[in-house]
Short mmCIF file of C-alpha atoms and ligand atoms in Angstrom, two decimals:
data_model
loop_
_atom_site.label_atom_id
_atom_site.label_comp_id
_atom_site.label_asym_id
_atom_site.label_seq_id
_atom_site.Cartn_x
_atom_site.Cartn_y
_atom_site.Cartn_z
CA MET X 83 -9.16 -9.89 -13.87
CA ARG X 84 -6.48 -12.54 -13.41
CA PRO X 85 -6.07 -14.40 -16.74
CA GLY X 86 -7.73 -17.79 -16.34
CA ASN X 87 -4.92 -19.77 -17.93
CA LEU X 88 -2.12 -18.09 -15.95
CA LYS X 89 -0.15 -20.73 -14.03
CA THR X 90 2.55 -18.44 -12.60
CA ARG X 91 1.63 -16.56 -9.41
CA ILE X 92 2.11 -12.81 -9.71
CA PHE X 93 3.42 -11.01 -6.65
CA LEU X 94 3.74 -7.29 -6.17
CA ASP X 95 7.23 -6.13 -5.22
CA GLY X 96 6.83 -3.15 -2.91
CA GLY X 97 6.48 -1.72 0.55
CA ASP X 98 3.46 0.50 0.04
CA PRO X 99 0.04 -0.96 0.89
CA GLY X 100 -1.49 1.88 -1.16
CA GLU X 101 -0.08 0.25 -4.31
CA THR X 102 -1.46 -3.13 -3.32
CA ARG X 103 -4.90 -1.55 -2.91
CA GLU X 104 -4.54 0.15 -6.29
CA MET X 105 -3.55 -3.10 -7.99
CA LEU X 106 -6.52 -4.88 -6.42
CA ASP X 107 -8.86 -2.07 -7.50
CA LEU X 108 -7.45 -1.93 -11.02
CA PHE X 109 -6.97 -5.60 -11.79
CA GLY X 110 -8.82 -7.54 -9.09
CA PHE X 111 -5.93 -9.74 -8.00
CA VAL X 112 -2.57 -9.81 -6.25
CA ASP X 113 -1.23 -13.33 -5.63
CA GLY X 114 1.27 -12.23 -3.01
CA GLN X 115 3.74 -9.53 -2.09
CA THR X 116 7.46 -9.25 -1.48
CA THR X 117 9.02 -6.59 0.72
CA ASN X 118 12.61 -5.81 1.65
CA PRO X 119 14.37 -3.14 3.77
CA SER X 120 14.95 -0.85 0.77
CA LEU X 121 11.28 -1.05 -0.25
CA ILE X 122 10.19 -0.34 3.34
CA SER X 123 12.44 2.73 3.34
CA LYS X 124 10.53 3.93 0.26
CA ASN X 125 7.12 3.52 1.92
CA PRO X 126 5.41 6.96 1.69
CA GLU X 127 4.80 7.17 5.45
CA ALA X 128 8.42 6.27 6.23
CA ARG X 129 9.60 8.82 3.65
CA ALA X 130 7.42 11.59 5.06
CA ARG X 131 8.73 10.85 8.50
CA MET X 132 12.32 10.97 7.32
CA GLU X 133 11.66 14.26 5.52
CA ARG X 134 10.45 15.68 8.82
CA GLY X 135 13.77 14.57 10.27
CA GLU X 136 12.10 12.01 12.56
CA LYS X 137 14.07 8.80 12.41
CA PHE X 138 12.75 5.62 14.03
CA SER X 139 14.05 3.87 17.09
CA GLU X 140 14.84 0.21 16.36
CA SER X 141 11.65 -1.00 18.02
CA GLU X 142 9.53 1.68 16.30
CA LEU X 143 10.89 0.60 12.93
CA LEU X 144 10.05 -3.03 13.57
CA GLU X 145 6.56 -2.01 14.69
CA PHE X 146 6.21 0.06 11.54
CA TYR X 147 7.30 -2.90 9.36
CA GLU X 148 4.84 -5.14 11.20
CA GLY X 149 2.05 -2.62 10.59
CA VAL X 150 2.80 -2.48 6.85
CA VAL X 151 2.95 -6.26 6.60
CA ARG X 152 -0.31 -6.67 8.52
CA GLU X 153 -2.04 -4.28 6.15
CA LEU X 154 -0.73 -6.25 3.18
CA ALA X 155 -1.71 -9.59 4.68
CA GLU X 156 -5.27 -8.39 5.31
CA MET X 157 -5.63 -7.33 1.68
CA ILE X 158 -4.24 -10.58 0.30
CA PRO X 159 -5.16 -13.22 2.88
CA GLN X 160 -4.90 -16.08 0.35
CA GLY X 161 -1.47 -14.97 -0.83
CA SER X 162 1.97 -14.87 0.68
CA VAL X 163 3.75 -11.85 2.09
CA SER X 164 7.54 -11.98 2.24
CA ILE X 165 9.16 -10.30 5.23
CA GLU X 166 12.94 -9.85 5.29
CA VAL X 167 15.12 -10.30 8.36
CA TYR X 168 17.84 -7.78 9.10
CA ALA X 169 21.19 -9.19 8.13
CA ASP X 170 24.62 -7.80 7.50
CA GLU X 171 27.91 -9.63 7.03
CA ASN X 172 28.17 -10.28 10.78
CA THR X 173 24.65 -11.53 11.42
CA THR X 174 24.61 -15.11 12.63
CA ALA X 175 22.14 -17.79 11.61
CA GLU X 176 20.83 -17.82 15.20
CA HIS X 177 20.06 -14.11 15.07
CA MET X 178 18.36 -14.49 11.69
CA ILE X 179 16.14 -17.34 12.85
CA GLU X 180 15.28 -15.48 16.05
CA GLN X 181 14.02 -12.55 13.96
CA GLY X 182 12.34 -14.95 11.54
CA ARG X 183 10.40 -16.70 14.30
CA GLU X 184 9.13 -13.35 15.58
CA MET X 185 8.21 -12.04 12.09
CA PHE X 186 6.49 -15.31 11.18
CA ARG X 187 4.05 -14.63 14.03
CA TRP X 188 3.08 -11.22 12.62
CA ILE X 189 0.72 -12.65 10.00
CA PRO X 190 -0.69 -16.05 9.02
CA ASN X 191 0.63 -15.95 5.44
CA ALA X 192 4.30 -14.99 5.88
CA HIS X 193 7.38 -16.21 4.07
CA ILE X 194 10.56 -15.14 5.84
CA LYS X 195 13.30 -13.79 3.61
CA LEU X 196 16.80 -14.99 4.44
CA PRO X 197 19.91 -14.19 2.43
CA THR X 198 21.51 -16.92 0.33
CA THR X 199 24.72 -16.89 2.35
CA ALA X 200 26.22 -19.58 4.58
CA GLU X 201 24.53 -18.11 7.68
CA GLY X 202 21.27 -17.64 5.76
CA LEU X 203 21.34 -21.28 4.63
CA LYS X 204 21.99 -22.49 8.18
CA ALA X 205 19.01 -20.38 9.27
CA ALA X 206 16.99 -21.92 6.41
CA GLU X 207 17.70 -25.43 7.71
CA MET X 208 16.45 -24.37 11.14
CA ALA X 209 13.41 -22.63 9.67
CA ILE X 210 12.32 -25.76 7.81
CA LYS X 211 12.61 -27.82 11.00
CA ASP X 212 10.46 -25.19 12.76
CA GLY X 213 7.81 -25.18 10.01
CA ILE X 214 8.65 -21.60 9.00
CA ARG X 215 8.06 -20.80 5.33
CA ILE X 216 11.01 -19.07 3.69
CA ASN X 217 12.06 -17.05 0.68
CA MET X 218 15.80 -17.25 -0.02
CA THR X 219 16.78 -13.87 -1.35
CA LEU X 220 19.79 -12.36 -3.13
CA CYS X 221 20.36 -15.45 -5.27
CA PHE X 222 22.66 -14.82 -8.23
CA SER X 223 23.96 -18.25 -9.26
CA GLN X 224 22.85 -21.75 -10.04
CA GLU X 225 25.10 -23.13 -7.28
CA GLN X 226 23.35 -20.90 -4.73
CA ALA X 227 20.00 -22.24 -5.93
CA ALA X 228 21.31 -25.81 -5.65
CA ALA X 229 22.43 -25.03 -2.08
CA VAL X 230 18.94 -23.74 -1.26
CA TYR X 231 17.48 -26.95 -2.65
CA ASP X 232 19.58 -29.09 -0.32
CA ALA X 233 19.35 -26.88 2.78
CA THR X 234 15.54 -27.03 2.55
CA ALA X 235 15.23 -30.73 1.65
CA GLY X 236 12.09 -32.26 3.10
CA ALA X 237 10.11 -29.01 3.09
CA ARG X 238 6.56 -29.00 1.80
CA LYS X 239 5.94 -27.56 -1.68
CA GLY X 240 4.94 -23.93 -1.21
CA ASP X 241 7.10 -23.44 1.86
CA VAL X 242 10.32 -22.55 0.04
CA PHE X 243 10.92 -19.87 -2.56
CA VAL X 244 14.27 -19.04 -4.08
CA SER X 245 14.58 -15.52 -5.48
CA PRO X 246 17.10 -15.09 -8.30
CA PHE X 247 17.65 -11.37 -8.96
CA VAL X 248 17.37 -10.76 -12.69
CA GLY X 249 17.76 -6.97 -12.97
CA ARG X 250 20.90 -6.75 -10.88
CA LEU X 251 22.65 -9.32 -13.12
CA ASP X 252 21.50 -7.38 -16.19
CA ASP X 253 22.97 -4.24 -14.62
CA ARG X 254 26.42 -5.75 -14.91
CA GLY X 255 25.95 -7.05 -18.42
CA GLU X 256 24.90 -10.62 -17.58
CA ASP X 257 21.62 -12.06 -18.80
CA GLY X 258 19.65 -12.45 -15.55
CA MET X 259 16.84 -14.26 -17.33
CA SER X 260 19.25 -17.02 -18.39
CA LEU X 261 19.78 -17.73 -14.68
CA ILE X 262 16.02 -18.23 -14.27
CA ASP X 263 16.04 -20.60 -17.23
CA ASN X 264 19.00 -22.54 -15.77
CA ILE X 265 17.58 -22.87 -12.26
CA LEU X 266 14.18 -23.99 -13.53
CA LYS X 267 15.89 -26.57 -15.71
CA MET X 268 18.08 -27.80 -12.80
CA TYR X 269 15.11 -28.02 -10.43
CA ARG X 270 13.26 -30.23 -12.94
CA ASP X 271 15.58 -33.04 -11.76
CA GLY X 272 14.39 -32.49 -8.20
CA ASP X 273 11.26 -33.18 -6.14
CA GLY X 274 9.69 -29.75 -6.66
CA HIS X 275 9.87 -28.62 -3.03
CA ALA X 276 11.60 -25.33 -3.89
CA GLU X 277 9.83 -22.84 -6.12
CA VAL X 278 11.51 -20.25 -8.32
CA LEU X 279 10.42 -16.68 -7.66
CA THR X 280 11.75 -14.41 -10.39
CA ALA X 281 12.79 -11.21 -8.62
CA SER X 282 14.49 -7.89 -9.38
CA VAL X 283 12.18 -7.59 -12.37
CA ARG X 284 12.63 -4.25 -14.08
CA SER X 285 10.78 -4.53 -17.36
CA TYR X 286 7.75 -5.85 -19.16
CA ASP X 287 9.99 -8.27 -21.08
CA HIS X 288 11.44 -9.73 -17.87
CA LEU X 289 7.89 -10.47 -16.82
CA ILE X 290 6.76 -11.92 -20.14
CA TYR X 291 9.85 -14.10 -20.52
CA ALA X 292 9.52 -15.38 -16.93
CA LEU X 293 5.95 -16.41 -17.85
CA LYS X 294 7.23 -18.17 -20.94
CA LEU X 295 9.83 -20.02 -18.86
CA GLU X 296 7.04 -21.00 -16.43
CA SER X 297 8.65 -19.51 -13.36
CA ASP X 298 6.54 -20.63 -10.39
CA ILE X 299 6.21 -17.04 -9.19
CA ILE X 300 7.17 -13.60 -10.43
CA THR X 301 7.46 -10.56 -8.22
CA ALA X 302 7.37 -7.30 -10.12
CA PRO X 303 7.09 -3.61 -9.35
CA PHE X 304 3.68 -2.10 -9.89
CA ASN X 305 4.77 -0.27 -13.06
CA ALA X 306 5.71 -3.48 -14.87
CA ILE X 307 2.46 -5.18 -13.78
CA LYS X 308 0.46 -2.11 -14.82
CA GLU X 309 2.07 -2.11 -18.26
CA TRP X 310 1.17 -5.78 -18.66
CA GLY X 311 -2.37 -5.25 -17.28
CA ASN X 312 -3.01 -2.25 -19.49
CA LYS X 313 -2.21 -4.44 -22.48
CA GLY X 314 -4.82 -6.94 -21.26
CA PHE X 315 -2.39 -9.43 -19.60
CA PRO X 316 -1.21 -11.08 -22.83
CA LEU X 317 0.61 -14.37 -22.37
CA PRO X 318 3.72 -15.11 -24.46
CA GLY X 319 3.12 -17.20 -27.57
CA HIS X 320 5.47 -19.80 -29.03
CA ASP X 321 6.96 -17.11 -31.22
CA TYR X 322 7.94 -14.85 -28.29
CA SER X 323 11.66 -14.22 -28.22
CA TYR X 324 13.26 -12.39 -25.30
CA PRO X 325 15.24 -9.34 -26.42
CA SER X 326 18.42 -10.01 -24.43
CA GLY X 327 20.44 -7.57 -26.55
CA ASN X 328 24.11 -7.60 -25.65
CA LEU X 329 23.65 -9.30 -22.28
CA LYS X 330 26.00 -12.23 -21.70
CA LEU X 331 24.21 -15.56 -21.44
CA LEU X 332 24.97 -17.50 -18.25
CA PRO X 333 25.81 -21.07 -19.32
CA TYR X 334 23.89 -23.98 -17.83
CA GLU X 335 25.91 -25.94 -15.27
CA HIS X 336 25.33 -29.64 -14.72
CA ILE X 337 24.92 -29.77 -10.96
CA ASP X 338 24.13 -32.76 -8.80
CA LEU X 339 21.21 -31.72 -6.61
CA LYS X 340 22.00 -34.57 -4.21
CA LYS X 341 25.16 -32.86 -2.98
CA ARG X 342 25.22 -31.23 0.48
CA TRP X 343 24.76 -27.48 0.37
CA THR X 344 28.07 -26.96 2.13
CA GLU X 345 29.85 -28.43 -0.92
CA PHE X 346 28.62 -25.71 -3.27
CA ASN X 347 30.39 -22.47 -3.99
CA ILE X 348 27.77 -20.05 -2.72
CA ALA X 349 29.87 -16.90 -2.80
CA HIS X 350 28.66 -14.12 -5.07
CA VAL X 351 29.74 -10.51 -5.00
CA LEU X 352 26.20 -9.29 -5.73
CA THR X 353 24.93 -11.18 -2.69
CA ASP X 354 27.49 -9.35 -0.55
CA THR X 355 26.79 -5.91 -2.00
CA GLY X 356 23.03 -6.55 -1.89
CA LEU X 357 23.20 -7.54 1.76
CA ALA X 358 25.20 -4.42 2.60
CA LYS X 359 22.72 -2.18 0.73
CA PHE X 360 19.67 -3.68 2.48
CA ALA X 361 21.38 -3.23 5.85
CA ALA X 362 22.37 0.37 5.02
CA ASP X 363 18.84 1.31 3.89
CA TRP X 364 17.41 -0.17 7.09
CA ASN X 365 20.01 1.45 9.36
CA ASN X 366 19.47 4.80 7.66
CA LEU X 367 15.91 4.83 9.03
CA ILE X 368 17.15 4.39 12.59
CA GLN X 369 18.23 7.22 14.94
C1 E4P T 9 12.17 -9.02 -4.08
O1 E4P T 9 11.98 -9.98 -3.38
C2 E4P T 9 13.48 -8.38 -4.23
O2 E4P T 9 13.95 -7.93 -3.00
C3 E4P T 9 13.41 -7.28 -5.26
O3 E4P T 9 12.79 -7.78 -6.41
C4 E4P T 9 14.76 -6.65 -5.58
O4 E4P T 9 14.62 -5.77 -6.66
P1 E4P T 9 15.74 -4.73 -7.10
O5 E4P T 9 16.91 -5.47 -7.61
O6 E4P T 9 15.08 -3.91 -8.17
O7 E4P T 9 16.08 -3.92 -5.87
#
């Protein structure tokens, strides 16, 4: 059962509806789900197909993604399901929003994932005007989060998520959880229209610390949620201290949220490599 006093929404990070079913059966709740091209490529049906040497055509792959997302949306009708557009370094904002409009029609509870790049932010501005809910992915810096805040100004609370990727920062020796702390702190000066979705969660401690920081949402792989659930969903006490080990703390930057998003430095190497990897995993499924 979902702990009664849990304020943070808990999303499942995955592309396999079988896991969503299992989580519902085991624990009785899933507040939402996030997918991405790499997770879709790991879907058991997609894997089996690839092992048989049967790649998808582009339209078959989109149909497959739609089928997965529909299955997820039926299981968690009250939640949100994030669907990611295809984007590589050459994808324009217009092409992203075109895909986003189409994907948004797949299910009633979609959030469309757009990369936190200049083109992604332009697409975000258009999405908000169109009433399309979005999840800004591949966020690795406070300035990127500030840019998301401005590009989505005027959106309704619940319509905009920003996904800082904790695990990938940890992988290069930086304390990803300190970015969550910093963005949450920075957003406290704002109007609350953009919600922080802690992503790229790899461990139980990421999850527990994100709860302590009061992240609006956490998306975590089934293993991390299972570990937490098997312990009875304990919530962090005042004495909880995050074991950041040797990870380098990212210092808090004093950023004026009233600045235009175009004035922020939104470049980040992990955004670029992440974008390329998502595109490669998607393209690898196609004939
Ligand atoms: C979810 O929205 C993200 O795409 C996901 O958490 C990324 O996780 P990873 O860094 O483990 O690939």
